[in-house]
Coordinates of C-alpha atoms and ligand atoms in Angstrom, one line a residue:
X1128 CA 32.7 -30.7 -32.8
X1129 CA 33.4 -30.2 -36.3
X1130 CA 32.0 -33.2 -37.2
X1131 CA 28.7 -32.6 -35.2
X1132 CA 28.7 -29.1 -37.0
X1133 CA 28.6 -30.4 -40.4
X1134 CA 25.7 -32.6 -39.5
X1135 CA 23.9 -29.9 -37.7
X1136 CA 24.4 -27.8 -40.7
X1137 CA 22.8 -31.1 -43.0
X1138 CA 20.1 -30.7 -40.9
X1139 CA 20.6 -34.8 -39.9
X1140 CA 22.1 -36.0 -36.7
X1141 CA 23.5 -39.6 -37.1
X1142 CA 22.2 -42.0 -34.2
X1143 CA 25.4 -44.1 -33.2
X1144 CA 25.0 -47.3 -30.4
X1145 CA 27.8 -46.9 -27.9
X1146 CA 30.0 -50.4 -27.6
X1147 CA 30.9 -50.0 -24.1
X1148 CA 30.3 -48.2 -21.0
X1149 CA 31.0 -44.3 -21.2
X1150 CA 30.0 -42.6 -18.4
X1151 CA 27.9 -39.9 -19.1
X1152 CA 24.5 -41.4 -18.0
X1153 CA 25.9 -40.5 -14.5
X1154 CA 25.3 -36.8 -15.4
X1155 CA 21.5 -36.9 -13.7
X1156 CA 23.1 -38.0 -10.7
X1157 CA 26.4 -35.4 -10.9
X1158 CA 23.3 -32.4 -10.9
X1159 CA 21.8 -34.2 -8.1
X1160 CA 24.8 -34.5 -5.9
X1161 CA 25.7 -30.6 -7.3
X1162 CA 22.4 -28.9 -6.4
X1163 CA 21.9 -30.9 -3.0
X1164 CA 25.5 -29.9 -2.1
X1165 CA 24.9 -26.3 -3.1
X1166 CA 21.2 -26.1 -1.4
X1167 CA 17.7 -24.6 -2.5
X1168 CA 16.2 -21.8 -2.0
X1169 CA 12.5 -21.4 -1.6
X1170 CA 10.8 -17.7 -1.0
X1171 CA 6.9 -17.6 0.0
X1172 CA 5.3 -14.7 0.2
X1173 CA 1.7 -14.6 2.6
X1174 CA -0.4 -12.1 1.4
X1175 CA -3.7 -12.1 3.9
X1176 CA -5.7 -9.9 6.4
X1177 CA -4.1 -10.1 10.3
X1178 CA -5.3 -12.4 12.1
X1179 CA -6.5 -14.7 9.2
X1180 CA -3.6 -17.7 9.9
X1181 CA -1.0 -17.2 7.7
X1182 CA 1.3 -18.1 10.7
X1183 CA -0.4 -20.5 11.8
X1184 CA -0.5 -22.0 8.1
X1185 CA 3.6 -21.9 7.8
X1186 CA 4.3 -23.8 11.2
X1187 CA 1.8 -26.6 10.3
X1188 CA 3.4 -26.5 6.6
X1189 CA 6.8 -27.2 7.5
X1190 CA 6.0 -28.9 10.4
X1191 CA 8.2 -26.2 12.3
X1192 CA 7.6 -23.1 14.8
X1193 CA 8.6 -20.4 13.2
X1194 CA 8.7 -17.2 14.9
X1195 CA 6.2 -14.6 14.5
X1196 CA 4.4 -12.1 16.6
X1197 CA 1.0 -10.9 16.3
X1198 CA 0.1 -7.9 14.6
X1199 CA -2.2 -5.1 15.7
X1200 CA -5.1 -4.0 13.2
X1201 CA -3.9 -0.3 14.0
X1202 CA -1.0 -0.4 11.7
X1203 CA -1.1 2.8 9.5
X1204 CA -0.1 1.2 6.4
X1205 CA 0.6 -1.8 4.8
X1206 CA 4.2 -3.6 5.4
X1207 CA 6.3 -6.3 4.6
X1208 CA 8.6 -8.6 7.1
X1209 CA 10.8 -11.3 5.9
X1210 CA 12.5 -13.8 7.3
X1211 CA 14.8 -16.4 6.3
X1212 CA 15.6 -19.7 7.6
X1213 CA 17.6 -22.8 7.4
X1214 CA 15.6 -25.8 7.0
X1215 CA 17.0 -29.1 6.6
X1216 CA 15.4 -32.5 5.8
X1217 CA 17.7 -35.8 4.9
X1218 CA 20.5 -34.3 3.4
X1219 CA 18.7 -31.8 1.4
X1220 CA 19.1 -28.1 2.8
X1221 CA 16.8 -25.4 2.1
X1222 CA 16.8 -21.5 2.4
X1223 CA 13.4 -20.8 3.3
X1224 CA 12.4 -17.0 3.8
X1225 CA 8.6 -16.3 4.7
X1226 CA 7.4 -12.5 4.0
X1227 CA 4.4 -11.7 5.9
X1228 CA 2.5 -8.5 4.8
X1229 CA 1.8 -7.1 8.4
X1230 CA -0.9 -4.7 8.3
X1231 CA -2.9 -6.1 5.2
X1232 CA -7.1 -5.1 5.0
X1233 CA -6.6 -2.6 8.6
X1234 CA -6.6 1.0 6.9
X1235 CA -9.7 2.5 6.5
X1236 CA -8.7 3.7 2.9
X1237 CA -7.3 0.2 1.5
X1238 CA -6.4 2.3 -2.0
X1239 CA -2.8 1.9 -1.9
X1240 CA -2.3 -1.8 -0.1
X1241 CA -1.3 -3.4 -2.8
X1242 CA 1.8 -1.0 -3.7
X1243 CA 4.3 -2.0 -0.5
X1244 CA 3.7 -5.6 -2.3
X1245 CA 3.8 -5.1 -5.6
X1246 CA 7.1 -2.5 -4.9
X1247 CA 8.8 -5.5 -2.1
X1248 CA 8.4 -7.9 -5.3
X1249 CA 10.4 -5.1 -8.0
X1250 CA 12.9 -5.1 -5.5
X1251 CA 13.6 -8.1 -5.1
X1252 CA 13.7 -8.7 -8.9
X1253 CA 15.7 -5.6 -9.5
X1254 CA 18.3 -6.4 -6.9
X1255 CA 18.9 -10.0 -9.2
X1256 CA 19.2 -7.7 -12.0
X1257 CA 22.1 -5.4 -11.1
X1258 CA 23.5 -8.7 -10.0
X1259 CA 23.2 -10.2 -13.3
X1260 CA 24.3 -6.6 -14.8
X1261 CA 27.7 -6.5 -12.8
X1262 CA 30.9 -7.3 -14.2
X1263 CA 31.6 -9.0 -11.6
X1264 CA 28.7 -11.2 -10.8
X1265 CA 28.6 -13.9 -8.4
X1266 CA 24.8 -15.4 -9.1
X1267 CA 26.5 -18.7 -8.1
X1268 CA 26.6 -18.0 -4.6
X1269 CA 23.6 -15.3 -4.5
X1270 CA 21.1 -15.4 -1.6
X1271 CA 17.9 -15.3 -4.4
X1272 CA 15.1 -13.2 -2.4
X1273 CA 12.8 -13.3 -5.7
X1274 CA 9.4 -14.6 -4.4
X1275 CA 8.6 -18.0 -5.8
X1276 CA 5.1 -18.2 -4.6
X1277 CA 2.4 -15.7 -3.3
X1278 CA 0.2 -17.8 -0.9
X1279 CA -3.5 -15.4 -0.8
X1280 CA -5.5 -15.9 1.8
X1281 CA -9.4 -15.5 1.2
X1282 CA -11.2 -14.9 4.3
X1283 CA -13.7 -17.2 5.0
X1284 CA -16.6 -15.5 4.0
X1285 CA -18.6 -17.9 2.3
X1286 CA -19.7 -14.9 -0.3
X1287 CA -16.9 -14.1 -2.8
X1288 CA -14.2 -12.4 -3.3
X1289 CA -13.3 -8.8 -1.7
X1290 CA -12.7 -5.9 -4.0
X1291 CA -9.1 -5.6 -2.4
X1292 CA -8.6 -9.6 -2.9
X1293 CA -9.1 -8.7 -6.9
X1294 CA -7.3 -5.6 -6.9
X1295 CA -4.0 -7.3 -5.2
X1296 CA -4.2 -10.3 -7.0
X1297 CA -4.6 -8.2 -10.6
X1298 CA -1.5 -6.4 -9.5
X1299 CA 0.4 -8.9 -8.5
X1300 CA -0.4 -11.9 -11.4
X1301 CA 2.2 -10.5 -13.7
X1302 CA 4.8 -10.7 -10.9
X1303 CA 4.3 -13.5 -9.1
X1304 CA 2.4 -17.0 -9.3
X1305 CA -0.5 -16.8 -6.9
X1306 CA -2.0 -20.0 -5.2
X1307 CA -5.5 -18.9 -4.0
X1308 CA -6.4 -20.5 -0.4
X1309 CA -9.3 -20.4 1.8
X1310 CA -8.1 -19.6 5.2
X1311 CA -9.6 -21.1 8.2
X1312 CA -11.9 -23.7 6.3
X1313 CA -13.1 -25.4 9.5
X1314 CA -16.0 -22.1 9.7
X1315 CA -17.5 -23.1 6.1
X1316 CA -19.5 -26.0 5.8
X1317 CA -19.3 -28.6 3.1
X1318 CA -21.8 -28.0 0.3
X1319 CA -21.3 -23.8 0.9
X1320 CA -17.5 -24.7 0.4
X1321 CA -18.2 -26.0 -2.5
X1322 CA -20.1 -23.1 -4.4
X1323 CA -17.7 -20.8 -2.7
X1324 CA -15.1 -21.7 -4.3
X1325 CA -16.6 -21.5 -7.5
X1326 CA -17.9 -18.4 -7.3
X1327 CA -14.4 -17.7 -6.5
X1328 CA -12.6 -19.2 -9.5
X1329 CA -15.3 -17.6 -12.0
X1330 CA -14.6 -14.1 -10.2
X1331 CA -10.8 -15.0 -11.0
X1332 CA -11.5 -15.6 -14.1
X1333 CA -14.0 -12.5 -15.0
X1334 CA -11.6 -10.8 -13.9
X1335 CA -8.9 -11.9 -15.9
X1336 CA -6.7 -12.7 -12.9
X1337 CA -4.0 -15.4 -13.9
X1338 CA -3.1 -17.5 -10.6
X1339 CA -0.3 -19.9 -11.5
X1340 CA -1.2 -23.1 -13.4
X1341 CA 0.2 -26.3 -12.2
X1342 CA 2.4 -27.5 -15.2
X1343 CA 1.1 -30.6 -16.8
X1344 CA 3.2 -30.7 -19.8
X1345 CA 5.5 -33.4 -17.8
X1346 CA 4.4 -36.5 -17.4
X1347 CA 5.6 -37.8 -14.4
X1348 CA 3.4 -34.5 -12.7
X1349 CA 0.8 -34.1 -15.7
X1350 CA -2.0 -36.2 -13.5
X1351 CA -2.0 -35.2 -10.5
X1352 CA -1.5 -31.8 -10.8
X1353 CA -4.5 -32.1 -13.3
X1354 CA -6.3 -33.9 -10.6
X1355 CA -5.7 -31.2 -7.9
X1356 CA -6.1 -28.3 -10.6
X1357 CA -9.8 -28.5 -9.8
X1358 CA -9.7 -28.3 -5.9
X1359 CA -8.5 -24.7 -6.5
X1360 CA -9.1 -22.5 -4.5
X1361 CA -7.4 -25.0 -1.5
X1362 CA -9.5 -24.5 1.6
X1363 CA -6.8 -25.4 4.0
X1364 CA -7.1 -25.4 7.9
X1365 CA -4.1 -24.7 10.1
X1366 CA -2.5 -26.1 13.3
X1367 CA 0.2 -26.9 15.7
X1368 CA -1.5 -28.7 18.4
X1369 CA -1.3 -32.3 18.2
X1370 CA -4.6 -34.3 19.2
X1371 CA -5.0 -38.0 20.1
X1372 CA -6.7 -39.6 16.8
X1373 CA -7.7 -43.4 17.6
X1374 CA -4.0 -44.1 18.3
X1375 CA -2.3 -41.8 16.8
X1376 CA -1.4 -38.6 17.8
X1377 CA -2.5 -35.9 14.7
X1378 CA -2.4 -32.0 14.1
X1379 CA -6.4 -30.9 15.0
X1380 CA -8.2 -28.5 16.0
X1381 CA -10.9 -29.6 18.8
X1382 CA -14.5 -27.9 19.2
X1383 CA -16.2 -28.9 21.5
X1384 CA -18.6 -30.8 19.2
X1385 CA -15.4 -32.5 17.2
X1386 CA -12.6 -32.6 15.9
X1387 CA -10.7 -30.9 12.4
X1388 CA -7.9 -33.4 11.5
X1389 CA -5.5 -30.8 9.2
X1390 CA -4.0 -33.7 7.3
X1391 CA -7.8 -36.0 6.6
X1392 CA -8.6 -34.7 3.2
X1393 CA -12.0 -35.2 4.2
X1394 CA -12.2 -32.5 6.1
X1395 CA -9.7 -30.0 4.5
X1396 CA -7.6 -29.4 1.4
X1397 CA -4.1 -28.6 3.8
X1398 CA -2.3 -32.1 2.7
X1399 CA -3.1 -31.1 -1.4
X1400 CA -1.7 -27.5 -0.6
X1401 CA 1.4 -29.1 1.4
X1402 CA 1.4 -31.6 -2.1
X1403 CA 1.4 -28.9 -5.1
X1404 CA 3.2 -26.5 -3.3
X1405 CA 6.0 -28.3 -1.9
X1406 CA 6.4 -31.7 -2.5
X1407 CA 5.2 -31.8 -6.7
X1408 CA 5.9 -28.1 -7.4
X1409 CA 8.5 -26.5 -6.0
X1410 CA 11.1 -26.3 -8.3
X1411 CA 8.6 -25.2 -11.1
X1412 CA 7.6 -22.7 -9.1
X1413 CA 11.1 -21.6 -8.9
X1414 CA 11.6 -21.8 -12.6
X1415 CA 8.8 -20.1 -13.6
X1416 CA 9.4 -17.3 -11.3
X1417 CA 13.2 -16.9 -13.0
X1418 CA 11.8 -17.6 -16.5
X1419 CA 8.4 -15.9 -17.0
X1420 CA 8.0 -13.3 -14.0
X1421 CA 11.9 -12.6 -13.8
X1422 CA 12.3 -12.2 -18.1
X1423 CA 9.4 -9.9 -18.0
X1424 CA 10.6 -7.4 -15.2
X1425 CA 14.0 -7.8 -16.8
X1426 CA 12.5 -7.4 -20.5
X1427 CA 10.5 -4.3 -19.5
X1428 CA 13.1 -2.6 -17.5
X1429 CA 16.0 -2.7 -19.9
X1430 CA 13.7 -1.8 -22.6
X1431 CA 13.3 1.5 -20.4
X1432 CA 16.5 1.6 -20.3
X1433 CA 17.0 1.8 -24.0
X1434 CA 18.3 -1.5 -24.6
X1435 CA 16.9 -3.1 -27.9
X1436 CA 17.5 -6.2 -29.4
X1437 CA 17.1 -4.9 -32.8
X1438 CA 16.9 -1.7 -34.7
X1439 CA 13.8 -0.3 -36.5
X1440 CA 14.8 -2.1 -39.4
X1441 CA 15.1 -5.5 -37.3
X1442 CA 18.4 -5.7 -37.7
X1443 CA 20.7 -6.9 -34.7
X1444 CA 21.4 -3.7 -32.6
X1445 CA 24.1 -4.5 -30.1
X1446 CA 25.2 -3.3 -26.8
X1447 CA 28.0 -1.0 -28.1
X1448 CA 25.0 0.6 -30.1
X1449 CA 22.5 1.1 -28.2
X1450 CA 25.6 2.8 -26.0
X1451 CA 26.5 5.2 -29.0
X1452 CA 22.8 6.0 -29.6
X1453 CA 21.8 7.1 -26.0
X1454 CA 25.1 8.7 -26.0
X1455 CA 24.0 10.8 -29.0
X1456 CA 21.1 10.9 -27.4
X1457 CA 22.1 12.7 -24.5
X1458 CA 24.4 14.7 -26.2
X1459 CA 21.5 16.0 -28.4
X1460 CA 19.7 16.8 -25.5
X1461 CA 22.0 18.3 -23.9
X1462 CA 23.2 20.4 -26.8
X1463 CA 19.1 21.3 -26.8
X1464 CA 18.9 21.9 -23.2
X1465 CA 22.3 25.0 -23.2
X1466 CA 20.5 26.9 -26.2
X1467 CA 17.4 26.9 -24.4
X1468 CA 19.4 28.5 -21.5
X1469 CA 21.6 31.0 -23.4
X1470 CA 18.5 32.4 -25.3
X1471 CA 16.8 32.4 -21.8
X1472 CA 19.9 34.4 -20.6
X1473 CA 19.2 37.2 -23.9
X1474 CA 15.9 37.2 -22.7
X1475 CA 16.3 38.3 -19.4
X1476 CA 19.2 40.6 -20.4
X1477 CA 16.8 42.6 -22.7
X1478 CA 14.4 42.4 -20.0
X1479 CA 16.7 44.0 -17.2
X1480 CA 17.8 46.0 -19.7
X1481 CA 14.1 47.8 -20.6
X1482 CA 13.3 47.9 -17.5
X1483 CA 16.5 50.1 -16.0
X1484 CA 15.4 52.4 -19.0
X1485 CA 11.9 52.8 -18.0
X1486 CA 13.7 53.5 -14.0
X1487 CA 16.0 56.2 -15.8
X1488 CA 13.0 58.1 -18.1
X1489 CA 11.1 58.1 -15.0
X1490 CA 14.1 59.3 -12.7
X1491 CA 14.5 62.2 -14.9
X1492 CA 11.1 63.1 -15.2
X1493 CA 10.9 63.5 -11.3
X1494 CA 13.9 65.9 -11.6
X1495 CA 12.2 68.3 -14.1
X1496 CA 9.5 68.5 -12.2
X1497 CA 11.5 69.6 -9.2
X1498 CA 13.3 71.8 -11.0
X1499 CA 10.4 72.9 -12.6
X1500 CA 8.7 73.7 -9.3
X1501 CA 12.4 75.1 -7.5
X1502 CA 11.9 77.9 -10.1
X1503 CA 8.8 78.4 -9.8
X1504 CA 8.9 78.5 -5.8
X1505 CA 12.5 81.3 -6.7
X1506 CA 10.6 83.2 -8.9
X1507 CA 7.8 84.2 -6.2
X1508 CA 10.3 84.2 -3.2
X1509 CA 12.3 87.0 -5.8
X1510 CA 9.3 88.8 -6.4
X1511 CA 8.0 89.0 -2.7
X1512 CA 11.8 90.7 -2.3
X1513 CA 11.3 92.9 -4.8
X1514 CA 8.2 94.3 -2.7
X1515 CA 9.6 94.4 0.0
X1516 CA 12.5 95.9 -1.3
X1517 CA 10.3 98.6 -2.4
X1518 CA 8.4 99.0 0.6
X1519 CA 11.4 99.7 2.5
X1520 CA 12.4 102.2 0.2
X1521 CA 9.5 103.5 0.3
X1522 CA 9.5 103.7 4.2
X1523 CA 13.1 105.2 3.9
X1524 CA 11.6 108.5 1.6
X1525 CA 8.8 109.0 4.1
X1526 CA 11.0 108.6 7.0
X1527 CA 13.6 110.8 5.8
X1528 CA 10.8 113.6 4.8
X1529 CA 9.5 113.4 8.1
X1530 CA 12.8 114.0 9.7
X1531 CA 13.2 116.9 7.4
X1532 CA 10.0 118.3 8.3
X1533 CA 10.6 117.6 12.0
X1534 CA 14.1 120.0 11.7
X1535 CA 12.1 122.5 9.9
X1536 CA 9.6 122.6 12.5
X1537 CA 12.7 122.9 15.3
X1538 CA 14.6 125.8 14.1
X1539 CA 11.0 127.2 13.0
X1540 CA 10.4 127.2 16.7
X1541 CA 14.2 128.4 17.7
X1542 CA 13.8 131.6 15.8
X1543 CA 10.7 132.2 17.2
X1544 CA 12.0 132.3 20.9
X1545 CA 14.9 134.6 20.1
X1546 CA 12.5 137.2 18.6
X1547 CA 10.2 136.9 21.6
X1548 CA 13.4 137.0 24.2
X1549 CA 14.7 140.3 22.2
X1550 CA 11.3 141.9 21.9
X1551 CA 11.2 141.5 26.1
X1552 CA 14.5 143.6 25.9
Ligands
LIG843 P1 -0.9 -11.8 12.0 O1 0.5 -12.3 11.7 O2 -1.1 -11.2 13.3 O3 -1.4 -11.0 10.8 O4 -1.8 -13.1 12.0 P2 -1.7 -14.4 11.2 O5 -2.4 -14.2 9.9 O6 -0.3 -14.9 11.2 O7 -2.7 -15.4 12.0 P3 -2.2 -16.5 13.1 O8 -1.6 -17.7 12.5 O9 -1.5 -15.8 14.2 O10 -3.6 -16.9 13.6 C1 -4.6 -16.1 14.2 C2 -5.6 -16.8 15.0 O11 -6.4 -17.7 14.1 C3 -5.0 -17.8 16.0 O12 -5.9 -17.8 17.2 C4 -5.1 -19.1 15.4 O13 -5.2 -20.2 16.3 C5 -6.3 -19.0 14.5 N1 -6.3 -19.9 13.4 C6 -5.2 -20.1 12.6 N2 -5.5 -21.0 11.6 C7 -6.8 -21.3 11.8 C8 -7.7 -22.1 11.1 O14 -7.4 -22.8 10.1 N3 -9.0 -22.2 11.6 C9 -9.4 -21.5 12.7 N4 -10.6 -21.6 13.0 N5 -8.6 -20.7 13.3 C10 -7.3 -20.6 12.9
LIG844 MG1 1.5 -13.9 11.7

């Protein structure tokens, strides 16, 4: 190691011929037998209108039935259902989850369809994440539910591309490598095929809507996926039913003026799709979804976190840092946050306070006015006393001169009758 330090650090690395038999050219071979041991896992997602085949499309993909039932077009929203599987073929074994968006294109308002797709996707990706995050992580044996490709079905219109096509796709490019497919080719015919999909590709492209390149930086893939790079979008025709072909029996569809063979590349693109997707690309698919669509979910969302690779002055900032500074941080905030509250508190204090006051003034100005008017109401009840006080004084003088006057009058009268009574004598 110290050796191959020094020469690192030279900046020359000594070629040496081996003299014998090592062994490590068997390490190929000890990934192989590792991986195929271990398994695969492969995650598609179907993004398409009900109805258009995406069902269909899976069964004659992997040449299984998988289940599926039908949905209505009076689901209220848009939905995704996944479902997982254990596929097996020689001795390779692979973990093959389909998520159907049930309900896509049925609302009236198609606004929000893209969101239950674009949020299914952050999911996924976030439930890696606090995988990766644990202490305790076990990513060796983790069931992977990040979607590796996003098959979009274009109805067969033969016009272009729907505004919801565009919006979805726009949403989801950043997330997700999209392989753009014709559904249900058989209903377009040749040369209208032919400018359909390139009025789809330039809408793509006006669009700026990044579907997923087929990788031709290696060479063993470079040509052919150069090749089938310009058959884009696939116009791929779907089937279970097997029809009699000369001798052979063959997955068709029958008309009743002929027959659609799903695997004759005359009259579809299905056996390029089945090609790129599965045989040629899978595992690039896979990478690129961990190394380009994964990084930048990851990037973004520990960046909103508060992680940073390096400080304003681009120095290193580590973990324990970036720790300390949202601590602070929060702290600060906090700190912030309990001032604002205790000068709220004072606040309200005064507030009560003035207001009680204002209760109080008012309070006593009711009382001297009752007061006020008590007096006034004693003053006149003591003078209407006084009156009659007088009155009945009054009364009392003239009663007790009347009674004198009535006496008078009596023995007036008494002496009169004596007089006349001796006078008779
Ligand atoms: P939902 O899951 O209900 O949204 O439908 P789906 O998108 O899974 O469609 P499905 O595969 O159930 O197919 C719906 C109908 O379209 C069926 O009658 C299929 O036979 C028919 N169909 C499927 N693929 C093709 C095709 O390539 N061409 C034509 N013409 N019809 C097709
Ligand atoms: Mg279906």
């Amino acid at each position: 190691i110290q050796a191959s330090r020094a020469a690192q650090k030279n900046d020359e690395l000594r070629n040496l011929s081996l003299s014998g038999h090592v062994g490590f050219d068997s390490l190929p071979d000890q990934l192989v037998n590792k991986s195929t041991s271990q398994g695969f896992c492969f995650n598609i997602l179907c993004v398409g209108e009900t109805g258009i085949g995406k069902s269909t499309l899976m069964d004659t993909l992997f040449n299984t039935k998988f289940e599926s039932d039908p949905a209505t077009h009076n689901e209220p929203g848009v939905r995704l259902k996944a479902r997982s599987y254990e596929l097996q073929e020689s001795n390779v074994r692979l973990k093959l989850t389909i998520v159907d968006t049930v309900g896509f294109g049925d609302q009236i308002n198609k606004d929000d369809s893209y969101k239950p797709i674009v949020e299914y996707i952050d999911t996924q990706f976030e439930a890696y994440l606090q995988e990766e995050l644990k202490i305790k992580r076990s990513l060796f044996n983790y069931h992977d539910s990040r979607i590796h490709a996003c098959l979009y079905f274009i109805a067969p219109t033969g016009h272009s591309l729907k505004s919801l096509d565009l919006v979805t796709m726009k949403k989801l490019d950043s997330k997700v490598n999209i392989i753009p497919i014709i559904a249900k080719a058989d209903t377009i015919a040749k040369n209208e095929l032919h400018k359909f999909k390139s009025k789809i590709m330039s809408e793509l492209v006006s669009n700026g809507v990044q579907i997923y390149q087929f990788p031709t930086d290696e060479e063993t893939v470079a040509e052919i996926n150069a090749t089938m790079s310009v058959h884009l979008p696939f116009a791929v025709v779907g089937s279970t039913e097997e029809v009699k072909i000369g001798n052979k029996m063959a997955k068709a569809r029958q008309y009743p003026w002929g027959v659609v063979q799903v695997e004759n590349e005359n009259h579809c693109d299905f056996v390029k799709l089945r090609e790129m997707l599965i045989r040629v690309n899978m595992e690039d698919l896979r990478e690129q979804t961990h190394t380009r669509h994964y990084e930048l979910y990851r990037r973004c969302k520990l960046e909103e976190m508060g992680f940073k690779d390096t400080d304003p002055d681009s120095k290193p900032f580590s973990l324990q840092e970036t720790y300390e500074a949202k601590r602070n941080e929060f702290l600060g905030e906090l700190q912030k946050k309990e001032e604002e509250m205790r000068q709220m508190f004072v606040m309200r204090v005064k507030e009560k306070e003035a207001e009680l006051k204002e209760a109080e003034k008012d309070l006593h100005e009711k009382f001297d006015h009752l007061k006020r008017t008590h007096q006034e109401e004693k003053k006149k009840v003591d003078d209407k006393k006084k009156d009659l006080d007088e009155e009945v004084n009054n009364f009392q003088k003239k009663k007790t001169a009347a009674q004198l006057l009535q006496s008078q009058a009596q023995q007036a009268g008494s002496q009169q009758t004596k007089k006349d009574k001796d006078k008779k004598k």
